[in-house]
XYZ file of C-alpha atoms in Angstrom:
311
model
C 19.458 13.462 -3.008
C 20.758 13.785 -6.419
C 17.287 14.439 -7.730
C 17.010 17.461 -5.386
C 20.435 18.607 -6.581
C 19.112 18.665 -10.053
C 16.201 20.464 -9.566
C 17.983 23.192 -7.558
C 20.461 23.430 -10.223
C 17.736 23.767 -12.793
C 15.490 26.159 -10.840
C 18.916 28.351 -10.283
C 19.532 28.472 -13.807
C 16.290 29.193 -15.121
C 16.041 32.404 -12.560
C 19.719 33.435 -13.754
C 17.743 33.362 -17.288
C 14.945 35.372 -16.254
C 16.869 37.854 -14.563
C 19.164 38.536 -17.454
C 15.705 38.930 -19.366
C 16.273 36.059 -21.910
C 13.538 35.068 -24.050
C 11.907 31.768 -23.145
C 13.603 29.528 -25.643
C 17.079 30.841 -25.296
C 16.362 30.770 -21.347
C 15.600 27.116 -21.652
C 18.573 26.314 -23.899
C 20.779 27.955 -21.343
C 19.186 26.154 -18.466
C 19.604 22.469 -20.334
C 23.147 23.180 -21.242
C 23.853 23.695 -17.774
C 22.054 21.025 -16.395
C 23.976 18.749 -18.855
C 27.333 20.164 -17.439
C 26.365 19.471 -13.971
C 25.487 15.908 -14.909
C 28.616 15.244 -16.686
C 30.285 16.757 -13.350
C 28.748 14.726 -11.183
C 28.684 11.480 -12.947
C 25.704 9.641 -14.894
C 24.391 7.726 -12.083
C 20.798 6.159 -12.228
C 19.140 8.884 -10.013
C 20.777 11.735 -11.673
C 19.789 10.605 -15.197
C 16.416 10.312 -14.276
C 16.389 13.391 -12.435
C 18.330 15.385 -15.342
C 16.017 13.805 -18.023
C 12.806 14.679 -16.023
C 13.982 18.155 -15.726
C 15.063 18.602 -19.335
C 11.154 17.457 -20.323
C 10.088 19.890 -17.745
C 11.947 22.863 -19.245
C 10.700 21.664 -23.080
C 7.292 21.814 -21.784
C 7.666 25.193 -20.123
C 9.243 26.506 -23.482
C 6.226 25.446 -25.119
C 3.788 27.058 -22.722
C 2.550 23.679 -20.966
C 3.361 23.130 -17.440
C 2.001 21.480 -14.277
C 2.390 17.837 -15.609
C 4.828 16.506 -13.443
C 3.480 12.834 -13.312
C 3.789 13.181 -17.051
C 7.155 14.359 -17.012
C 8.155 11.557 -14.653
C 6.632 8.855 -16.860
C 8.251 10.182 -20.100
C 11.821 9.924 -18.213
C 11.296 6.570 -17.079
C 10.388 5.435 -20.283
C 12.888 6.797 -22.030
C 15.681 5.909 -19.409
C 14.345 2.044 -19.662
C 14.687 2.195 -23.510
C 17.916 3.615 -23.584
C 19.265 1.405 -20.708
C 17.284 -1.353 -19.970
C 19.604 -2.390 -16.983
C 18.238 0.523 -14.794
C 15.195 -1.699 -14.795
C 16.830 -4.059 -11.686
C 18.489 -1.054 -10.108
C 17.496 -0.387 -6.713
C 18.715 3.083 -6.727
C 16.635 3.788 -9.718
C 13.600 2.524 -8.424
C 14.034 4.446 -5.245
C 14.378 7.810 -7.010
C 11.676 7.159 -9.235
C 9.505 6.231 -6.068
C 10.639 9.352 -4.376
C 9.623 11.685 -7.428
C 6.458 10.071 -7.562
C 5.819 10.550 -3.818
C 6.694 14.377 -4.423
C 4.325 14.541 -7.180
C 1.209 12.674 -6.137
C 1.437 13.533 -2.274
C 3.490 16.340 -1.836
C 0.697 18.983 -2.675
C -2.045 17.476 -0.703
C 0.404 16.799 2.523
C 0.754 20.771 2.385
C -2.747 21.299 1.859
C -3.535 19.443 5.035
C -1.135 21.718 6.935
C -2.583 24.841 8.134
C -2.623 27.932 6.020
C -0.828 29.791 9.251
C 1.943 27.726 8.925
C 4.202 29.648 6.267
C 4.670 27.639 2.800
C 8.540 27.159 2.852
C 7.880 25.231 6.149
C 5.105 23.415 5.042
C 7.074 22.365 2.422
C 10.118 21.183 4.083
C 8.066 18.735 6.013
C 5.537 17.720 2.844
C 8.356 17.032 0.378
C 10.208 14.478 2.442
C 7.429 12.787 4.260
C 5.985 12.208 0.665
C 9.270 10.818 -0.632
C 9.917 8.439 2.642
C 6.291 7.326 2.458
C 6.800 5.855 -0.734
C 10.354 4.775 -0.422
C 10.066 3.328 2.875
C 9.020 -0.368 1.893
C 11.619 -0.794 -0.631
C 14.179 0.747 1.880
C 13.606 -2.304 4.518
C 13.971 -4.839 2.013
C 17.382 -3.468 1.407
C 18.043 -2.832 4.739
C 15.698 -4.380 7.478
C 15.593 -1.668 10.144
C 13.586 1.586 10.743
C 15.375 4.906 10.351
C 13.403 6.685 13.189
C 14.610 9.950 13.052
C 15.019 10.125 9.194
C 12.210 12.682 8.529
C 13.623 14.910 11.349
C 17.103 14.672 9.656
C 15.657 15.570 6.108
C 13.656 18.438 7.279
C 16.565 19.839 9.532
C 18.828 19.655 6.666
C 16.695 20.790 3.930
C 17.462 24.384 4.246
C 21.219 23.368 4.231
C 21.264 21.325 1.007
C 20.330 24.135 -1.558
C 23.460 26.581 -0.710
C 25.911 23.359 -1.017
C 24.537 22.566 -4.253
C 24.270 25.959 -5.864
C 27.709 27.369 -4.317
C 29.590 24.475 -4.816
C 28.493 24.006 -8.435
C 28.983 28.035 -9.049
C 32.631 27.238 -7.477
C 33.479 24.658 -9.722
C 32.112 26.765 -12.808
C 34.183 29.844 -12.159
C 37.225 28.292 -10.793
C 39.607 28.168 -13.560
C 38.903 32.194 -14.453
C 38.470 33.367 -10.775
C 40.324 31.037 -8.057
C 40.187 33.301 -5.104
C 36.282 33.733 -5.464
C 35.785 30.210 -6.328
C 37.943 29.389 -3.102
C 35.408 31.376 -0.790
C 32.174 29.956 -2.498
C 33.971 26.346 -1.529
C 34.613 27.394 2.237
C 30.875 28.518 2.469
C 29.440 25.571 0.780
C 32.051 23.277 2.780
C 30.493 25.129 6.224
C 26.826 24.274 5.277
C 28.099 20.821 4.318
C 29.453 20.062 7.635
C 26.150 21.203 8.914
C 24.189 18.489 7.019
C 27.081 16.006 8.107
C 26.599 17.344 11.838
C 22.717 16.757 11.650
C 23.316 13.043 10.494
C 25.674 12.193 13.225
C 23.416 13.780 15.568
C 20.333 11.953 14.661
C 22.397 8.851 14.285
C 23.107 9.053 17.873
C 19.933 9.036 19.273
C 18.395 6.451 21.292
C 16.390 4.127 18.899
C 17.858 5.286 15.962
C 17.790 2.523 13.811
C 15.959 -0.165 15.644
C 15.460 -3.907 13.592
C 12.398 -4.534 11.176
C 11.417 -7.680 9.984
C 13.020 -8.894 6.715
C 11.407 -10.195 3.169
C 7.832 -9.782 2.159
C 6.597 -9.408 5.369
C 8.696 -6.470 6.346
C 7.552 -4.919 3.219
C 3.960 -5.480 3.794
C 4.213 -4.339 7.473
C 6.083 -0.984 6.142
C 3.389 -0.351 3.717
C 1.057 -0.469 6.162
C 2.986 1.633 8.651
C 3.410 4.173 5.818
C -0.208 4.381 5.106
C -0.942 4.533 9.205
C 1.699 7.615 9.132
C 0.021 9.713 6.389
C -3.471 8.999 8.538
C -1.862 10.234 11.507
C -0.479 13.392 10.002
C -3.975 13.934 8.494
C -5.691 13.588 11.991
C -3.104 16.038 13.607
C -3.682 18.727 10.916
C -7.455 18.160 11.005
C -8.161 17.901 14.877
C -11.874 19.216 14.602
C -12.876 16.626 11.787
C -10.804 13.896 13.566
C -13.112 14.045 16.691
C -16.206 14.343 14.479
C -15.177 11.251 12.670
C -14.422 9.434 15.869
C -17.999 10.652 17.321
C -19.858 9.601 14.202
C -18.029 6.002 14.559
C -19.011 5.654 18.085
C -22.625 6.721 17.077
C -22.646 4.255 14.384
C -21.493 1.470 16.603
C -24.218 1.983 19.151
C -26.699 1.856 16.538
C -25.533 -1.206 15.088
C -25.689 -2.871 18.700
C -29.451 -1.505 19.151
C -30.568 -3.343 15.889
C -29.062 -6.698 16.585
C -32.104 -9.572 16.815
C -33.249 -10.238 20.423
C -33.554 -13.651 18.989
C -29.923 -14.049 19.427
C -30.182 -13.715 23.089
C -32.901 -16.520 23.443
C -32.812 -19.336 25.683
C -30.115 -22.328 23.908
C -32.381 -25.472 22.936
C -31.313 -28.942 22.839
C -28.985 -28.424 19.571
C -27.549 -24.796 20.546
C -23.907 -24.651 21.805
C -22.090 -21.596 22.793
C -24.834 -19.139 21.968
C -25.671 -16.310 24.163
C -29.095 -16.707 26.297
C -31.067 -15.261 28.982
C -30.824 -16.662 32.092
C -34.043 -18.829 33.057
C -35.226 -17.688 36.506
C -37.783 -20.586 36.711
C -35.520 -23.431 36.481
C -37.853 -26.164 38.160
C -35.983 -26.208 41.249
C -38.085 -26.748 44.454
C -36.451 -23.931 46.952
C -37.519 -26.199 50.157
C -34.781 -29.051 48.947
C -30.920 -28.168 48.150
C -31.150 -30.725 45.301
C -33.377 -30.543 41.974
C -36.781 -32.222 41.841
C -37.295 -34.964 39.143
C -40.973 -33.831 39.383
C -41.933 -30.636 38.797
C -45.079 -30.645 40.818
C -44.945 -29.991 44.375
C -43.228 -32.603 46.529
C -45.901 -33.797 49.205
C -44.452 -33.850 52.606
C -43.680 -37.308 54.324
C -45.990 -38.677 56.871
C -44.626 -41.244 59.613
C -46.608 -43.928 60.695
C -48.290 -43.153 64.029
C -48.331 -39.500 63.149
C -51.512 -37.382 63.568
């Protein structure tokens, strides 16, 4: 959540600088200064440091005219933070923050592209962003807490539209509180209302049936959650492309049929003395004399028995 808050603050500051018609470099300086004050206000947590440093590198790249390299920004932020504070390398919070950002950068745009164009882009982003982050963070979360959050994606989608007012209005209230207490109080009240909505969504989803079923622990739990994440992405792709899914299923069926037709007929031959457990065709001419209930030792036709004195 800290990464999303830093991104919201940075975006709001950049939008304000653009609305004031500031040049690129002064606007970037204002945004970086505001981001630094926000970090000081909330505290230098691992995820806050990562997201703020990444945002600073992104703003510097925007000021220099080079944008659209989110993965490079993330790598530079991680390397810089590990060089300054190596203890972050064993922090699960830092790892989850990096994985969430990596998922959004690598998978977010692709997942949004899977969603049909008739769906509004803001709605597509509201689903794609938390899904991309959750897919990469899920295997690590079950190592920390071996349970499955069934409705976490639903909760994140519902709360996404409420997080921005809480962050922006709350930060603005803190900034103007010393000079304008009454407007700041109004902003705090509005931000608190939206924060109550986020808490209500969390309580509602946590109280639903099967909200937190147990999950295997250790390495097995991590691997199974990784498999579940892959299956989840595959299911989302199939739901977004029903026609292509049907074509792939039919093509797989046709390929299976062709493979079965090409199996050699020798596989179904009659088993020899050394063959065991092999499929074979039943031999209808088994050597049994149908006139007798028991098999004959001689394959030639048995001669009828003549009694003495008979004609």
